[in-house]
Coordinates of N, CA, C and O and ligand atoms in Angstrom, one line a residue:
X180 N 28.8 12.6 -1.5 CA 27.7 11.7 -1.6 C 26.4 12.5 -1.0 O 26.5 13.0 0.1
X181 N 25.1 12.6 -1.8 CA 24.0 13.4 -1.2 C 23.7 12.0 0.2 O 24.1 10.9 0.3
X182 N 22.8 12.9 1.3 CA 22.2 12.6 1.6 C 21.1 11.0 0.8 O 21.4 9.9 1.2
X183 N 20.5 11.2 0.2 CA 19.6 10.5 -0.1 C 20.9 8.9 -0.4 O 21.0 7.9 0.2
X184 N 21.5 9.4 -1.6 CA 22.6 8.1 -1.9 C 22.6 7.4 -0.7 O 22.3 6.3 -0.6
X185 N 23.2 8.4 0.6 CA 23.7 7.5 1.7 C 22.6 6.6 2.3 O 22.8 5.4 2.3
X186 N 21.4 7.2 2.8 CA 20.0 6.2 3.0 C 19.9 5.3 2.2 O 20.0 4.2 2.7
X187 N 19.9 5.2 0.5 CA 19.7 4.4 0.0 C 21.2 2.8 0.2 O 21.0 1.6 0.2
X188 N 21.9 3.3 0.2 CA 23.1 2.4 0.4 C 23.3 1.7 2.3 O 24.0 0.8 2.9
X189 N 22.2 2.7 2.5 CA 22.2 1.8 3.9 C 21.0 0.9 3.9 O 20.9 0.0 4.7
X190 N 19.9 1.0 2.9 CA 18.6 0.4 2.5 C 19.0 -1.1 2.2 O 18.5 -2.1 2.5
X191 N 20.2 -0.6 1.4 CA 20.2 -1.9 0.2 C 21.3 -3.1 1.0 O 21.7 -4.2 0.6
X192 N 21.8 -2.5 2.3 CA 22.7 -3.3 2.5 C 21.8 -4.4 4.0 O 22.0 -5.6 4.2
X193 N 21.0 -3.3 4.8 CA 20.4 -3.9 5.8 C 18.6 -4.4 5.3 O 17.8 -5.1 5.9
X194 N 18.5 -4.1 4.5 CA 16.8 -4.1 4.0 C 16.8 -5.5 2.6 O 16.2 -6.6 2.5
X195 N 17.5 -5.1 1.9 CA 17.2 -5.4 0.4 C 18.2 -6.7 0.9 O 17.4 -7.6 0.7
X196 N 19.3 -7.3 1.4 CA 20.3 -7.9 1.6 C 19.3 -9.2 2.6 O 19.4 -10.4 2.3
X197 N 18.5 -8.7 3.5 CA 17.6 -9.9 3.8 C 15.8 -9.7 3.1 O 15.0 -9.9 4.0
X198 N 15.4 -9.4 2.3 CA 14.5 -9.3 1.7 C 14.3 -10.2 0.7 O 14.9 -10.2 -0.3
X199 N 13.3 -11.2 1.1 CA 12.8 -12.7 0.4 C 12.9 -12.2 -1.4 O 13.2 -13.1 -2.2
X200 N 12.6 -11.3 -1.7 CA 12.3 -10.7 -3.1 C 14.0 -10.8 -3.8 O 14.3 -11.2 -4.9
X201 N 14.7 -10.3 -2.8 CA 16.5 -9.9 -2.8 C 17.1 -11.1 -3.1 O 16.7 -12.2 -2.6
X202 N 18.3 -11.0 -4.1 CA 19.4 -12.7 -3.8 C 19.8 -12.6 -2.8 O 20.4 -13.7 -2.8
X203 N 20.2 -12.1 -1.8 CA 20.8 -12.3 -0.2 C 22.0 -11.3 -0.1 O 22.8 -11.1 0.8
X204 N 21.9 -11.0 -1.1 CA 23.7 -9.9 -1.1 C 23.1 -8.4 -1.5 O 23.9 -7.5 -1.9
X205 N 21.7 -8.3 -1.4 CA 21.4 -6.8 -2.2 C 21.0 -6.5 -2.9 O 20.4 -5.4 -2.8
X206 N 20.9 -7.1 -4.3 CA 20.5 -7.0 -5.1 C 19.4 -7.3 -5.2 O 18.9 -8.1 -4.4
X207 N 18.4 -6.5 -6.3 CA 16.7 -6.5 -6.5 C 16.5 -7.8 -6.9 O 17.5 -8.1 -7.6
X208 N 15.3 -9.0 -6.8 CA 15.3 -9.9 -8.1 C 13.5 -10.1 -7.8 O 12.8 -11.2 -7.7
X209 N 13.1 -8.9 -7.8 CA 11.9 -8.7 -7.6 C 11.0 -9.2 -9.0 O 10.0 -9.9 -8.9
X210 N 11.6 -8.7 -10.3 CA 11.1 -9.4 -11.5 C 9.6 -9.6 -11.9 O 8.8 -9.6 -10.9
X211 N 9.3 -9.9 -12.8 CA 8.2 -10.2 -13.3 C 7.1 -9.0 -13.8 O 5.9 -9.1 -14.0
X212 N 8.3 -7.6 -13.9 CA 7.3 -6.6 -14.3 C 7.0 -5.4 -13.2 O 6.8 -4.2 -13.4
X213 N 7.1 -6.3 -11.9 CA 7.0 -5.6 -10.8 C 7.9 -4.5 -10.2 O 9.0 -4.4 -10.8
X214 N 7.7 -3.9 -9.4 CA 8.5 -2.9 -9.0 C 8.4 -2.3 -7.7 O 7.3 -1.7 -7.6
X215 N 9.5 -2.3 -6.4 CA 9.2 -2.3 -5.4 C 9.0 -0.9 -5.0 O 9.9 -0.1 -5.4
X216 N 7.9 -0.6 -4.1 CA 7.6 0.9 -4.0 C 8.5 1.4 -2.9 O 8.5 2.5 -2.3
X217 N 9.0 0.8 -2.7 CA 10.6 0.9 -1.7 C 11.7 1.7 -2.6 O 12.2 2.7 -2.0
X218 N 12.1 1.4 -4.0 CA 12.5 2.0 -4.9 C 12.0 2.9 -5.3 O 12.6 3.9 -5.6
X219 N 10.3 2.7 -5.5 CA 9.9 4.2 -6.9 C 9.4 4.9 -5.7 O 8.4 5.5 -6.0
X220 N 9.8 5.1 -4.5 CA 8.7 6.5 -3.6 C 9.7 6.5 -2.6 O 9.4 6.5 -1.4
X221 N 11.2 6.4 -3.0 CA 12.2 6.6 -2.1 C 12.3 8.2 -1.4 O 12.6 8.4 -0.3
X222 N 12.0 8.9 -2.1 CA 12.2 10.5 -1.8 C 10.8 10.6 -0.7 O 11.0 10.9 0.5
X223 N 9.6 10.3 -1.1 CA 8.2 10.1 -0.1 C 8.7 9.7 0.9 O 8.9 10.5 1.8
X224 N 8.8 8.3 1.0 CA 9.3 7.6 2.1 C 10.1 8.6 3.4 O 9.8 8.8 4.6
X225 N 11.2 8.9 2.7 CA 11.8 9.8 3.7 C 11.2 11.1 4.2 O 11.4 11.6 5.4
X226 N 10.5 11.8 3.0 CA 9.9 12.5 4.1 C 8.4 12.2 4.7 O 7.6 13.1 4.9
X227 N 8.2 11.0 4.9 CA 6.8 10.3 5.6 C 7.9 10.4 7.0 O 7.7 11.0 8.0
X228 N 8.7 10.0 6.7 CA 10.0 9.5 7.8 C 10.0 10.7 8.8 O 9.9 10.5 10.0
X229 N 10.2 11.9 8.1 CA 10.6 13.1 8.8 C 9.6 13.9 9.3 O 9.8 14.9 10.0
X230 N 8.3 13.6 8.8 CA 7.2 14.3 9.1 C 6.6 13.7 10.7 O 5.8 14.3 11.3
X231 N 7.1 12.5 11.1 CA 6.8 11.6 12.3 C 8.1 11.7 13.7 O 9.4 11.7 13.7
X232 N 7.4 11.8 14.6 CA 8.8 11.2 15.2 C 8.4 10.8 16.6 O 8.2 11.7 17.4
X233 N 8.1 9.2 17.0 CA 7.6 8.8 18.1 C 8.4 7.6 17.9 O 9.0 7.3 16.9
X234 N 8.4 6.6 19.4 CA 8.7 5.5 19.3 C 8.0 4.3 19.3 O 8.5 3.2 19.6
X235 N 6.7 4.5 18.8 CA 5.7 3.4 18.2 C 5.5 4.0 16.9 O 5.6 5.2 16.5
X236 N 5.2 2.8 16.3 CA 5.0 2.6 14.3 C 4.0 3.5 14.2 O 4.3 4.4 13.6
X237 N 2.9 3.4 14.7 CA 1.8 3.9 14.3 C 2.0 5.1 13.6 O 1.5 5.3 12.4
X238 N 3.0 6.4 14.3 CA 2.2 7.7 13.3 C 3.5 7.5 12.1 O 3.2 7.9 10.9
X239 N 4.2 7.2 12.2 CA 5.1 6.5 11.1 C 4.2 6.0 10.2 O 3.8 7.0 9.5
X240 N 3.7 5.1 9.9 CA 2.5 4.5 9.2 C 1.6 5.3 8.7 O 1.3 5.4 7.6
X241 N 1.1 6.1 9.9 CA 0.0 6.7 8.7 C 0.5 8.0 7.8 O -0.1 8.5 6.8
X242 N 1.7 8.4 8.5 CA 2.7 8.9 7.3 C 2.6 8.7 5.5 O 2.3 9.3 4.5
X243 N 3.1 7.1 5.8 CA 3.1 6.4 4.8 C 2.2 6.3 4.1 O 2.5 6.3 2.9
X244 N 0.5 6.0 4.7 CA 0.1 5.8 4.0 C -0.8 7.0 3.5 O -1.6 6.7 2.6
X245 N -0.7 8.3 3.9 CA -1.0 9.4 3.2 C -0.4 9.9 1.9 O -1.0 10.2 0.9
X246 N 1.2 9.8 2.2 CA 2.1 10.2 1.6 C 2.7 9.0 0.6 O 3.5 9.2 -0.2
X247 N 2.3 8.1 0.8 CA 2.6 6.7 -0.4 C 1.8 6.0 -0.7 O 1.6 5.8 -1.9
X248 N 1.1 5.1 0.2 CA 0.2 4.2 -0.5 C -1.3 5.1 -1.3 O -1.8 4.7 -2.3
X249 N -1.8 6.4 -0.6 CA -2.7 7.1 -1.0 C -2.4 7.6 -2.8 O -3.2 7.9 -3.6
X250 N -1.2 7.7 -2.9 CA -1.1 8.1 -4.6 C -0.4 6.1 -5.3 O 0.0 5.8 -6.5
X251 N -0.6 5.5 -4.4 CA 0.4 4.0 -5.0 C -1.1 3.4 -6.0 O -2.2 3.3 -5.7
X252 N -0.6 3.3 -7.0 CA -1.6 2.5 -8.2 C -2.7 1.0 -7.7 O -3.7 0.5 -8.1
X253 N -1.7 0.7 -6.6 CA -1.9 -0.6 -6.1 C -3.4 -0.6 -4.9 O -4.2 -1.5 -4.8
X254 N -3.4 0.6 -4.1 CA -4.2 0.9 -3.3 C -5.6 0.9 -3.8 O -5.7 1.0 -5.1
X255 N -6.4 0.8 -3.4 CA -8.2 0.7 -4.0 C -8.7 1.8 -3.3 O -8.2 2.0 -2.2
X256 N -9.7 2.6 -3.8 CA -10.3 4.1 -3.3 C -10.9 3.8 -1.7 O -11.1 4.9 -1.2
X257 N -11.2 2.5 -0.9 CA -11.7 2.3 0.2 C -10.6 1.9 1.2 O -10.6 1.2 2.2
X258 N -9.3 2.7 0.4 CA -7.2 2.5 1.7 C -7.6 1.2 1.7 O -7.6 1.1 2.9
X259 N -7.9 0.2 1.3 CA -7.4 -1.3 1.1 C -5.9 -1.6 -0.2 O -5.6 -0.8 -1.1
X260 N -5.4 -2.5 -0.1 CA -4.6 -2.7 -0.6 C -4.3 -4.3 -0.5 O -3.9 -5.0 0.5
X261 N -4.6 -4.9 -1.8 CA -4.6 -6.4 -1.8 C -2.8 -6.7 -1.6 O -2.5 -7.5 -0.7
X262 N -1.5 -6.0 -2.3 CA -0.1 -6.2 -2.0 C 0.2 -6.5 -0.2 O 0.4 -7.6 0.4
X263 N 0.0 -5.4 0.2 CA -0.4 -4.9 1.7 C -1.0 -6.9 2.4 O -0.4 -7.9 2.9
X264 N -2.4 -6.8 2.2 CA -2.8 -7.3 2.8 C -2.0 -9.3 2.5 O -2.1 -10.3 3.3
X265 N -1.3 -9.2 1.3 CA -0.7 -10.7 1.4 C 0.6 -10.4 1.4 O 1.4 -11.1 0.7
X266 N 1.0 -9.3 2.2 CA 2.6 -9.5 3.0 C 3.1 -9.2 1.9 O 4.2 -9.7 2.1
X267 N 3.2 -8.6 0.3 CA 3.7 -8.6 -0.8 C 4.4 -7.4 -1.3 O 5.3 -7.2 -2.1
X268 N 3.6 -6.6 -0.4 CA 4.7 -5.5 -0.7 C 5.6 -4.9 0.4 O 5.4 -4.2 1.4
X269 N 7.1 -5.4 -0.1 CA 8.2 -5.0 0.6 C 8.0 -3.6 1.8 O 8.0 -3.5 3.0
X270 N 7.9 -2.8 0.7 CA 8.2 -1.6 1.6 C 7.4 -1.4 3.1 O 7.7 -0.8 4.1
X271 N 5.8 -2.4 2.9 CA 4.8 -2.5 4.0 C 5.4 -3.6 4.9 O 4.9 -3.8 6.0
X272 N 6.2 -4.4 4.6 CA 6.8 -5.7 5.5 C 7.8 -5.3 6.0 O 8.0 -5.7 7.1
X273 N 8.6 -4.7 5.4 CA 9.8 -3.9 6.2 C 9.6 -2.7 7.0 O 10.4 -2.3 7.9
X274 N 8.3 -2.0 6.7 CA 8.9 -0.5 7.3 C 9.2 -0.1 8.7 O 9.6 1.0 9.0
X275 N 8.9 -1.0 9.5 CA 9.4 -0.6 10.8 C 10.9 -0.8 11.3 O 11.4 -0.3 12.3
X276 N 11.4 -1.5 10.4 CA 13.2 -1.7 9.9 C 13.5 -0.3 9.0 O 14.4 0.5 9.2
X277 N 12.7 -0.3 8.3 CA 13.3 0.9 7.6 C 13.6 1.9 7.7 O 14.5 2.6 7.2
X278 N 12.2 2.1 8.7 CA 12.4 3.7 9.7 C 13.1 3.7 10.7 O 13.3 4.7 11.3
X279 N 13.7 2.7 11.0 CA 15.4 2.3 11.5 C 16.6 3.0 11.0 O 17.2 4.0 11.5
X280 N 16.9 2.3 10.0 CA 17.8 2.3 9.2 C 18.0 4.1 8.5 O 19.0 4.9 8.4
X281 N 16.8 4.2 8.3 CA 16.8 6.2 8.1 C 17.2 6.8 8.9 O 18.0 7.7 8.7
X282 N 16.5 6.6 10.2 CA 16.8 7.2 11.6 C 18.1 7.2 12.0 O 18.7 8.2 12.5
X283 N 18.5 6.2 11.8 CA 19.9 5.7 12.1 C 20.9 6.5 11.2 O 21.8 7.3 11.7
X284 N 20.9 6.4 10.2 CA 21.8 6.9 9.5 C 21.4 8.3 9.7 O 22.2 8.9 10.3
X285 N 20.3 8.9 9.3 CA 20.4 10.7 9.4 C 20.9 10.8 10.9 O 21.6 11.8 11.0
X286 N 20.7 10.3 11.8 CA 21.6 10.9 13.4 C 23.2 10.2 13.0 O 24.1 10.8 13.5
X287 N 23.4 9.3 12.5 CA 25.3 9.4 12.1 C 25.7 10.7 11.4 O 26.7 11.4 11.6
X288 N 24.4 10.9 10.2 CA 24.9 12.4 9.6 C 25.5 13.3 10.4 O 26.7 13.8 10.5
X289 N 24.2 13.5 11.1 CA 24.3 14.5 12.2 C 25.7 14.4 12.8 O 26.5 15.4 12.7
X290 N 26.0 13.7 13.3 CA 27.2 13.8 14.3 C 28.4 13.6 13.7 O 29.5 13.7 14.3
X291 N 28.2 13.2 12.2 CA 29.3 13.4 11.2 C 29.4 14.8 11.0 O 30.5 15.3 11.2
X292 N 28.4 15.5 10.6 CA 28.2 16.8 10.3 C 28.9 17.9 11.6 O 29.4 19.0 11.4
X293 N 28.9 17.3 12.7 CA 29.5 17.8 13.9 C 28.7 18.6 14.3 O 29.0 19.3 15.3
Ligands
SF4_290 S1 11.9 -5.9 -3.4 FE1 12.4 -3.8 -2.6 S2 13.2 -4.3 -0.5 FE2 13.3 -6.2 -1.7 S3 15.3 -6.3 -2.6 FE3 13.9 -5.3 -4.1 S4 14.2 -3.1 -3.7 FE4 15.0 -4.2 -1.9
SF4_291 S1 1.2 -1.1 0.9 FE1 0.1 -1.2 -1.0 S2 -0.5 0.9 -1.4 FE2 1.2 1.0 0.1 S3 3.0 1.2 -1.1 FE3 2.7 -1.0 -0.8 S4 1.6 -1.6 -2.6 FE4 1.4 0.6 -2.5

């Protein structure tokens, strides 16, 4: 299993599994056309993830929003973001869980890896 599979299977089990968008077991039921930038900028994400490493959100965040919301369709040329600002998009309501869950699992790698 790459790397990446494993993050994602740990995404979908602690992130997507309580996510209001989610049926409660994991699955996406995001619909309506939409599409969570949690899914389409999974590879970004992680390295926003890897490019940071403190124990406050902040440089985590502006990671993100260099490296994802700055190319995301949804963002407006003045770093506003109407998704963002009404709690709507996933990946910005979760990410401080998220950068958990990566963290977490790449240091089990690690110590799997020996
Ligand atoms: S909207 Fe994103 S975080 Fe929520 S269940 Fe779907 S893929 Fe997971
Ligand atoms: S917060 Fe906005 S700009 Fe950033 S990924 Fe989400 S929708 Fe895109």
């Amino acid at each position: 299993m790459t790397t990446e599979v494993e993050y994602w299977e740990a995404i979908e089990k602690r992130i997507c599994a309580k996510c209001v968008d989610g049926d409660g077991l994991g699955e996406c039921r995001i619909g309506d056309g939409r599409e969570c930038a949690l899914r389409t900028s999974f590879p970004q994400i992680i390295e926003a993830i890897n490019a940071a490493f403190s124990s406050s959100i902040e440089p985590y965040e502006e990671q993100l929003r260099e490296k994802v919301c700055r190319v995301c369709t949804h963002q407006s040329g003045d770093g506003s973001c109407r998704l963002r600002d009404d709690v709507a998009c996933a990946l910005d309501r979760y990410f401080p869980m998220i950068v958990e869950v990566i963290e977490e699992t790449q240091l089990k790698h690690r110590l799997h890896m020996g």
